[in-house]
Amino acid sequence: MTATSLSDGFEAEVVAAFGRHLIVRRSDGGELRARPAGRRLSIVCGDRVRCEPDRVHDEVLAVEVLPRRTLLARANLRGDSEPVVANITQLVVVIAPVPSPDFFVVDRYLCAATAADIAGAVAVNKSDVPEPVAQAELAAYAAAGYPHVACSAKSGTGLDGLRALLADAVSVLVGQSGVGKSSIVRALLPDATVATGDLVRDEEGRHTTTASRAYRFSSGLASGGTLIDSPGVRDFAPAVDRLDARTLGFPEVERLSPGCRFSDCKHMNEPDCAIVAAVDAGALSTRRYESYRRLRRRYLDLMEAQGFSKRR
Ligand SMILES: Nc1nc2c(ncn2[C@@H]2O[C@H](COP(=O)(O)OP(=O)(O)OP(=O)(O)O)[C@@H](O)[C@H]2O)c(=O)[nH]1
Ligand SMILES: [Mg+2]
Ligand SMILES: [Zn+2]
């Protein structure tokens, strides 16, 4: 890093974020370490930032976050909204036969995406493992408008379908630890060194991702696309302030609710509810509706928690 290269402010893209440690990519492709200029600046992978040199400490400071086109945000335990990843156009929830999927977590990710105007999709990895993933669940996602692709990062089966899904999109791979998100990145981008510094061994000695990292497709079917690998999660709840209070991000509710008797129907216990009628008629998955009910209850809890934390 020469002094002249740091002489002026510049704009850059955050390609990795781990706490207050950032890696930013300049428009010339060069990557630099950087850190947020203040405690209050919350910067995530995918953000575009304005950077300035800090000559005293010989480092790069990200001083401003440029307006985000999209933001995936989660609710923390206090109910407050926390940014997860910015400027993505697509969220791909990765599931696998092992570890067995928690479809309620998958649903909540997809709700957060839908609420944030981000396309949602499901990738079913480890298709080489002779253990089926519930086809009824995948059919329910397809009916809701979320496509799914089957693949195996190990055998290479289905990777073309995944490339087609990712083409020209800025996508994040999310999901439980061990489903194969980083393996998919390595299979799709063999030249990208999935930096080992971003990986640590967990208590069972497996490599697990600790920081989100963006990779760009330079060739192949998905040229023009960007793929962001992210750390595995046990749970996920969408940020409440970003959720549409009416639909909670469920496309089926959005589509069916005009048929409800009450325009402010919450689809819980109200009479003549079109969503309940669709469940009874077998047109809406019972599990997706149960997921809606759970998220409705959680939404109220998080709103309440947020109220408490605001009053502190
Ligand atoms: N059989 C099989 N195993 C796979 C496949 N993809 C990944 N794995 C294995 O699954 C384990 C976890 O893979 P990772 O890519 O580290 O999973 P991850 O989702 O990135 O996990 P975290 O970083 O902890 O969130 C590794 O042992 C991989 O070798 C696959 O398609 N088939
Ligand atoms: Mg990983
Ligand atoms: Zn209703």
PDB file of N, CA, C and O and ligand atoms in Angstrom, residues 94 96-99 124-130 151-157 173-186 198-200 202 206-210 229-233, ligand 1:
ATOM      1  N   VAL A  94     -29.858 -22.769   1.458  1.00  0.00           N
ATOM      2  CA  VAL A  94     -29.309 -24.095   1.148  1.00  0.00           C
ATOM      3  C   VAL A  94     -29.783 -25.067   2.223  1.00  0.00           C
ATOM      4  O   VAL A  94     -29.668 -24.794   3.422  1.00  0.00           O
ATOM      5  N   ALA A  96     -30.122 -29.597   2.970  1.00  0.00           N
ATOM      6  CA  ALA A  96     -29.527 -30.876   2.591  1.00  0.00           C
ATOM      7  C   ALA A  96     -30.223 -31.971   3.389  1.00  0.00           C
ATOM      8  O   ALA A  96     -30.874 -31.686   4.397  1.00  0.00           O
ATOM      9  N   PRO A  97     -30.088 -33.235   2.934  1.00  0.00           N
ATOM     10  CA  PRO A  97     -30.673 -34.324   3.741  1.00  0.00           C
ATOM     11  C   PRO A  97     -30.045 -34.366   5.128  1.00  0.00           C
ATOM     12  O   PRO A  97     -30.724 -34.687   6.100  1.00  0.00           O
ATOM     13  N   VAL A  98     -28.735 -34.087   5.201  1.00  0.00           N
ATOM     14  CA  VAL A  98     -28.048 -33.968   6.493  1.00  0.00           C
ATOM     15  C   VAL A  98     -27.194 -32.703   6.518  1.00  0.00           C
ATOM     16  O   VAL A  98     -26.472 -32.457   5.554  1.00  0.00           O
ATOM     17  N   PRO A  99     -27.248 -31.900   7.563  1.00  0.00           N
ATOM     18  CA  PRO A  99     -28.180 -31.972   8.703  1.00  0.00           C
ATOM     19  C   PRO A  99     -29.626 -31.751   8.244  1.00  0.00           C
ATOM     20  O   PRO A  99     -29.852 -30.986   7.328  1.00  0.00           O
ATOM     21  N   VAL A 124     -31.205 -27.489  -2.852  1.00  0.00           N
ATOM     22  CA  VAL A 124     -31.152 -28.743  -2.098  1.00  0.00           C
ATOM     23  C   VAL A 124     -29.841 -29.426  -2.443  1.00  0.00           C
ATOM     24  O   VAL A 124     -29.696 -30.036  -3.502  1.00  0.00           O
ATOM     25  N   ASN A 125     -28.866 -29.304  -1.555  1.00  0.00           N
ATOM     26  CA  ASN A 125     -27.520 -29.833  -1.808  1.00  0.00           C
ATOM     27  C   ASN A 125     -27.409 -31.284  -1.327  1.00  0.00           C
ATOM     28  O   ASN A 125     -28.310 -31.794  -0.672  1.00  0.00           O
ATOM     29  N   LYS A 126     -26.301 -31.906  -1.647  1.00  0.00           N
ATOM     30  CA  LYS A 126     -25.975 -33.290  -1.263  1.00  0.00           C
ATOM     31  C   LYS A 126     -26.946 -34.278  -1.900  1.00  0.00           C
ATOM     32  O   LYS A 126     -27.373 -35.254  -1.267  1.00  0.00           O
ATOM     33  N   SER A 127     -27.286 -34.037  -3.167  1.00  0.00           N
ATOM     34  CA  SER A 127     -28.197 -34.955  -3.858  1.00  0.00           C
ATOM     35  C   SER A 127     -27.550 -36.323  -4.062  1.00  0.00           C
ATOM     36  O   SER A 127     -28.233 -37.276  -4.432  1.00  0.00           O
ATOM     37  N   ASP A 128     -26.243 -36.403  -3.810  1.00  0.00           N
ATOM     38  CA  ASP A 128     -25.566 -37.710  -3.884  1.00  0.00           C
ATOM     39  C   ASP A 128     -25.886 -38.586  -2.679  1.00  0.00           C
ATOM     40  O   ASP A 128     -25.679 -39.796  -2.702  1.00  0.00           O
ATOM     41  N   VAL A 129     -26.393 -37.977  -1.616  1.00  0.00           N
ATOM     42  CA  VAL A 129     -26.734 -38.743  -0.408  1.00  0.00           C
ATOM     43  C   VAL A 129     -28.097 -39.408  -0.616  1.00  0.00           C
ATOM     44  O   VAL A 129     -29.072 -38.729  -0.929  1.00  0.00           O
ATOM     45  N   PRO A 130     -28.155 -40.735  -0.485  1.00  0.00           N
ATOM     46  CA  PRO A 130     -29.415 -41.430  -0.769  1.00  0.00           C
ATOM     47  C   PRO A 130     -30.424 -41.299   0.364  1.00  0.00           C
ATOM     48  O   PRO A 130     -30.769 -42.257   1.012  1.00  0.00           O
ATOM     49  N   CYS A 151     -28.780 -30.171  -6.180  1.00  0.00           N
ATOM     50  CA  CYS A 151     -27.385 -30.211  -6.641  1.00  0.00           C
ATOM     51  C   CYS A 151     -26.543 -31.010  -5.674  1.00  0.00           C
ATOM     52  O   CYS A 151     -26.984 -31.369  -4.581  1.00  0.00           O
ATOM     53  N   SER A 152     -25.341 -31.286  -6.108  1.00  0.00           N
ATOM     54  CA  SER A 152     -24.352 -31.893  -5.219  1.00  0.00           C
ATOM     55  C   SER A 152     -23.025 -31.208  -5.459  1.00  0.00           C
ATOM     56  O   SER A 152     -22.459 -31.299  -6.550  1.00  0.00           O
ATOM     57  N   ALA A 153     -22.544 -30.521  -4.443  1.00  0.00           N
ATOM     58  CA  ALA A 153     -21.234 -29.870  -4.560  1.00  0.00           C
ATOM     59  C   ALA A 153     -20.160 -30.941  -4.679  1.00  0.00           C
ATOM     60  O   ALA A 153     -19.112 -30.704  -5.264  1.00  0.00           O
ATOM     61  N   LYS A 154     -20.456 -32.140  -4.164  1.00  0.00           N
ATOM     62  CA  LYS A 154     -19.470 -33.217  -4.161  1.00  0.00           C
ATOM     63  C   LYS A 154     -19.348 -33.870  -5.536  1.00  0.00           C
ATOM     64  O   LYS A 154     -18.251 -33.995  -6.070  1.00  0.00           O
ATOM     65  N   SER A 155     -20.489 -34.268  -6.112  1.00  0.00           N
ATOM     66  CA  SER A 155     -20.416 -34.987  -7.394  1.00  0.00           C
ATOM     67  C   SER A 155     -20.510 -34.051  -8.596  1.00  0.00           C
ATOM     68  O   SER A 155     -20.178 -34.437  -9.710  1.00  0.00           O
ATOM     69  N   GLY A 156     -20.982 -32.821  -8.371  1.00  0.00           N
ATOM     70  CA  GLY A 156     -21.127 -31.874  -9.485  1.00  0.00           C
ATOM     71  C   GLY A 156     -22.496 -31.928 -10.148  1.00  0.00           C
ATOM     72  O   GLY A 156     -22.820 -31.083 -10.982  1.00  0.00           O
ATOM     73  N   THR A 157     -23.332 -32.881  -9.756  1.00  0.00           N
ATOM     74  CA  THR A 157     -24.676 -32.976 -10.319  1.00  0.00           C
ATOM     75  C   THR A 157     -25.467 -31.708 -10.029  1.00  0.00           C
ATOM     76  O   THR A 157     -25.443 -31.206  -8.904  1.00  0.00           O
ATOM     77  N   LEU A 173     -25.777 -17.148  -0.118  1.00  0.00           N
ATOM     78  CA  LEU A 173     -26.119 -18.497   0.308  1.00  0.00           C
ATOM     79  C   LEU A 173     -26.262 -18.478   1.824  1.00  0.00           C
ATOM     80  O   LEU A 173     -25.339 -18.056   2.532  1.00  0.00           O
ATOM     81  N   VAL A 174     -27.412 -18.895   2.315  1.00  0.00           N
ATOM     82  CA  VAL A 174     -27.651 -18.923   3.761  1.00  0.00           C
ATOM     83  C   VAL A 174     -28.146 -20.308   4.147  1.00  0.00           C
ATOM     84  O   VAL A 174     -28.559 -21.101   3.290  1.00  0.00           O
ATOM     85  N   GLY A 175     -28.113 -20.586   5.441  1.00  0.00           N
ATOM     86  CA  GLY A 175     -28.653 -21.857   5.909  1.00  0.00           C
ATOM     87  C   GLY A 175     -27.865 -22.414   7.083  1.00  0.00           C
ATOM     88  O   GLY A 175     -26.894 -21.816   7.552  1.00  0.00           O
ATOM     89  N   GLN A 176     -28.308 -23.584   7.522  1.00  0.00           N
ATOM     90  CA  GLN A 176     -27.693 -24.237   8.675  1.00  0.00           C
ATOM     91  C   GLN A 176     -26.219 -24.559   8.401  1.00  0.00           C
ATOM     92  O   GLN A 176     -25.815 -24.736   7.244  1.00  0.00           O
ATOM     93  N   SER A 177     -25.472 -24.677   9.460  1.00  0.00           N
ATOM     94  CA  SER A 177     -24.066 -25.052   9.341  1.00  0.00           C
ATOM     95  C   SER A 177     -23.979 -26.492   8.836  1.00  0.00           C
ATOM     96  O   SER A 177     -24.713 -27.357   9.290  1.00  0.00           O
ATOM     97  N   GLY A 178     -23.093 -26.721   7.865  1.00  0.00           N
ATOM     98  CA  GLY A 178     -22.849 -28.078   7.396  1.00  0.00           C
ATOM     99  C   GLY A 178     -23.683 -28.520   6.207  1.00  0.00           C
ATOM    100  O   GLY A 178     -23.546 -29.656   5.749  1.00  0.00           O
ATOM    101  N   VAL A 179     -24.524 -27.649   5.673  1.00  0.00           N
ATOM    102  CA  VAL A 179     -25.341 -28.033   4.508  1.00  0.00           C
ATOM    103  C   VAL A 179     -24.528 -27.965   3.214  1.00  0.00           C
ATOM    104  O   VAL A 179     -24.935 -28.517   2.187  1.00  0.00           O
ATOM    105  N   GLY A 180     -23.389 -27.254   3.248  1.00  0.00           N
ATOM    106  CA  GLY A 180     -22.514 -27.244   2.074  1.00  0.00           C
ATOM    107  C   GLY A 180     -22.451 -25.927   1.318  1.00  0.00           C
ATOM    108  O   GLY A 180     -22.126 -25.915   0.132  1.00  0.00           O
ATOM    109  N   LYS A 181     -22.685 -24.816   1.996  1.00  0.00           N
ATOM    110  CA  LYS A 181     -22.645 -23.504   1.320  1.00  0.00           C
ATOM    111  C   LYS A 181     -21.249 -23.215   0.757  1.00  0.00           C
ATOM    112  O   LYS A 181     -21.091 -22.875  -0.415  1.00  0.00           O
ATOM    113  N   SER A 182     -20.236 -23.371   1.607  1.00  0.00           N
ATOM    114  CA  SER A 182     -18.868 -23.087   1.149  1.00  0.00           C
ATOM    115  C   SER A 182     -18.440 -24.102   0.095  1.00  0.00           C
ATOM    116  O   SER A 182     -17.716 -23.760  -0.849  1.00  0.00           O
ATOM    117  N   SER A 183     -18.892 -25.348   0.233  1.00  0.00           N
ATOM    118  CA  SER A 183     -18.561 -26.365  -0.770  1.00  0.00           C
ATOM    119  C   SER A 183     -19.149 -25.999  -2.124  1.00  0.00           C
ATOM    120  O   SER A 183     -18.533 -26.233  -3.161  1.00  0.00           O
ATOM    121  N   ILE A 184     -20.355 -25.430  -2.118  1.00  0.00           N
ATOM    122  CA  ILE A 184     -20.982 -24.992  -3.371  1.00  0.00           C
ATOM    123  C   ILE A 184     -20.150 -23.874  -4.005  1.00  0.00           C
ATOM    124  O   ILE A 184     -19.898 -23.886  -5.209  1.00  0.00           O
ATOM    125  N   VAL A 185     -19.722 -22.921  -3.177  1.00  0.00           N
ATOM    126  CA  VAL A 185     -18.889 -21.829  -3.713  1.00  0.00           C
ATOM    127  C   VAL A 185     -17.624 -22.402  -4.339  1.00  0.00           C
ATOM    128  O   VAL A 185     -17.247 -22.043  -5.456  1.00  0.00           O
ATOM    129  N   ARG A 186     -16.988 -23.334  -3.636  1.00  0.00           N
ATOM    130  CA  ARG A 186     -15.750 -23.936  -4.160  1.00  0.00           C
ATOM    131  C   ARG A 186     -16.012 -24.712  -5.446  1.00  0.00           C
ATOM    132  O   ARG A 186     -15.208 -24.683  -6.371  1.00  0.00           O
ATOM    133  N   ASP A 198     -10.864 -17.202   6.693  1.00  0.00           N
ATOM    134  CA  ASP A 198     -12.276 -16.986   7.020  1.00  0.00           C
ATOM    135  C   ASP A 198     -12.887 -18.213   7.675  1.00  0.00           C
ATOM    136  O   ASP A 198     -14.047 -18.217   8.046  1.00  0.00           O
ATOM    137  N   LEU A 199     -12.107 -19.295   7.733  1.00  0.00           N
ATOM    138  CA  LEU A 199     -12.658 -20.544   8.243  1.00  0.00           C
ATOM    139  C   LEU A 199     -11.980 -20.914   9.555  1.00  0.00           C
ATOM    140  O   LEU A 199     -10.782 -20.739   9.702  1.00  0.00           O
ATOM    141  N   VAL A 200     -12.731 -21.402  10.481  1.00  0.00           N
ATOM    142  CA  VAL A 200     -12.123 -21.936  11.705  1.00  0.00           C
ATOM    143  C   VAL A 200     -12.675 -23.339  11.919  1.00  0.00           C
ATOM    144  O   VAL A 200     -13.724 -23.692  11.391  1.00  0.00           O
ATOM    145  N   ASP A 202     -14.570 -25.942  14.073  1.00  0.00           N
ATOM    146  CA  ASP A 202     -15.515 -25.887  15.188  1.00  0.00           C
ATOM    147  C   ASP A 202     -15.147 -26.986  16.196  1.00  0.00           C
ATOM    148  O   ASP A 202     -14.138 -27.677  16.050  1.00  0.00           O
ATOM    149  N   ARG A 206     -14.585 -29.631  12.337  1.00  0.00           N
ATOM    150  CA  ARG A 206     -14.967 -29.306  10.957  1.00  0.00           C
ATOM    151  C   ARG A 206     -14.636 -27.852  10.670  1.00  0.00           C
ATOM    152  O   ARG A 206     -14.609 -27.024  11.570  1.00  0.00           O
ATOM    153  N   HIS A 207     -14.454 -27.569   9.379  1.00  0.00           N
ATOM    154  CA  HIS A 207     -14.263 -26.176   8.994  1.00  0.00           C
ATOM    155  C   HIS A 207     -15.627 -25.505   8.930  1.00  0.00           C
ATOM    156  O   HIS A 207     -16.566 -26.037   8.355  1.00  0.00           O
ATOM    157  N   THR A 208     -15.718 -24.359   9.529  1.00  0.00           N
ATOM    158  CA  THR A 208     -16.996 -23.663   9.483  1.00  0.00           C
ATOM    159  C   THR A 208     -16.726 -22.196   9.179  1.00  0.00           C
ATOM    160  O   THR A 208     -15.703 -21.641   9.573  1.00  0.00           O
ATOM    161  N   THR A 209     -17.631 -21.601   8.428  1.00  0.00           N
ATOM    162  CA  THR A 209     -17.431 -20.232   7.974  1.00  0.00           C
ATOM    163  C   THR A 209     -17.779 -19.255   9.087  1.00  0.00           C
ATOM    164  O   THR A 209     -18.801 -19.409   9.741  1.00  0.00           O
ATOM    165  N   THR A 210     -16.917 -18.248   9.300  1.00  0.00           N
ATOM    166  CA  THR A 210     -17.190 -17.290  10.374  1.00  0.00           C
ATOM    167  C   THR A 210     -17.511 -15.898   9.850  1.00  0.00           C
ATOM    168  O   THR A 210     -17.973 -15.054  10.602  1.00  0.00           O
ATOM    169  N   ASP A 229     -20.945 -16.091   0.344  1.00  0.00           N
ATOM    170  CA  ASP A 229     -21.003 -17.206   1.295  1.00  0.00           C
ATOM    171  C   ASP A 229     -21.221 -16.603   2.681  1.00  0.00           C
ATOM    172  O   ASP A 229     -20.726 -15.511   2.962  1.00  0.00           O
ATOM    173  N   SER A 230     -21.973 -17.275   3.517  1.00  0.00           N
ATOM    174  CA  SER A 230     -22.237 -16.699   4.838  1.00  0.00           C
ATOM    175  C   SER A 230     -22.121 -17.784   5.907  1.00  0.00           C
ATOM    176  O   SER A 230     -22.216 -18.970   5.602  1.00  0.00           O
ATOM    177  N   PRO A 231     -21.906 -17.384   7.156  1.00  0.00           N
ATOM    178  CA  PRO A 231     -21.784 -18.371   8.235  1.00  0.00           C
ATOM    179  C   PRO A 231     -23.105 -19.094   8.479  1.00  0.00           C
ATOM    180  O   PRO A 231     -24.180 -18.503   8.314  1.00  0.00           O
ATOM    181  N   GLY A 232     -23.031 -20.349   8.877  1.00  0.00           N
ATOM    182  CA  GLY A 232     -24.232 -21.115   9.172  1.00  0.00           C
ATOM    183  C   GLY A 232     -24.960 -20.572  10.397  1.00  0.00           C
ATOM    184  O   GLY A 232     -24.355 -19.949  11.263  1.00  0.00           O
ATOM    185  N   VAL A 233     -26.257 -20.823  10.438  1.00  0.00           N
ATOM    186  CA  VAL A 233     -27.067 -20.335  11.557  1.00  0.00           C
ATOM    187  C   VAL A 233     -27.890 -21.485  12.139  1.00  0.00           C
ATOM    188  O   VAL A 233     -28.123 -22.496  11.479  1.00  0.00           O
TER     189      VAL A 233
HETATM  190  N1  LIG B   1     -22.081 -35.940   0.428  1.00  0.00           N
HETATM  191  C1  LIG B   1     -21.930 -34.623   0.272  1.00  0.00           C
HETATM  192  N2  LIG B   1     -21.270 -33.913   1.192  1.00  0.00           N
HETATM  193  C2  LIG B   1     -21.138 -32.583   0.994  1.00  0.00           C
HETATM  194  C3  LIG B   1     -21.674 -31.933  -0.137  1.00  0.00           C
HETATM  195  N3  LIG B   1     -21.413 -30.601  -0.034  1.00  0.00           N
HETATM  196  C4  LIG B   1     -20.722 -30.444   1.114  1.00  0.00           C
HETATM  197  N4  LIG B   1     -20.567 -31.619   1.743  1.00  0.00           N
HETATM  198  C5  LIG B   1     -19.867 -31.857   3.016  1.00  0.00           C
HETATM  199  O1  LIG B   1     -20.598 -31.233   4.074  1.00  0.00           O
HETATM  200  C6  LIG B   1     -19.712 -30.712   5.063  1.00  0.00           C
HETATM  201  C7  LIG B   1     -20.010 -29.245   5.312  1.00  0.00           C
HETATM  202  O2  LIG B   1     -19.726 -28.506   4.138  1.00  0.00           O
HETATM  203  P1  LIG B   1     -19.470 -26.923   4.162  1.00  0.00           P
HETATM  204  O3  LIG B   1     -19.369 -26.505   2.747  1.00  0.00           O
HETATM  205  O4  LIG B   1     -18.344 -26.583   5.071  1.00  0.00           O
HETATM  206  O5  LIG B   1     -20.843 -26.431   4.822  1.00  0.00           O
HETATM  207  P2  LIG B   1     -21.280 -24.928   5.161  1.00  0.00           P
HETATM  208  O6  LIG B   1     -22.733 -24.827   4.843  1.00  0.00           O
HETATM  209  O7  LIG B   1     -20.383 -23.962   4.486  1.00  0.00           O
HETATM  210  O8  LIG B   1     -21.089 -24.865   6.744  1.00  0.00           O
HETATM  211  P3  LIG B   1     -20.829 -23.539   7.669  1.00  0.00           P
HETATM  212  O9  LIG B   1     -19.702 -22.777   7.058  1.00  0.00           O
HETATM  213  O10 LIG B   1     -20.508 -24.092   9.025  1.00  0.00           O
HETATM  214  O11 LIG B   1     -22.120 -22.772   7.671  1.00  0.00           O
HETATM  215  C8  LIG B   1     -18.305 -30.968   4.543  1.00  0.00           C
HETATM  216  O12 LIG B   1     -17.808 -32.124   5.162  1.00  0.00           O
HETATM  217  C9  LIG B   1     -18.504 -31.188   3.068  1.00  0.00           C
HETATM  218  O13 LIG B   1     -17.511 -32.027   2.510  1.00  0.00           O
HETATM  219  C10 LIG B   1     -22.373 -32.728  -1.106  1.00  0.00           C
HETATM  220  O14 LIG B   1     -22.890 -32.269  -2.127  1.00  0.00           O
HETATM  221  N5  LIG B   1     -22.470 -34.067  -0.836  1.00  0.00           N
END
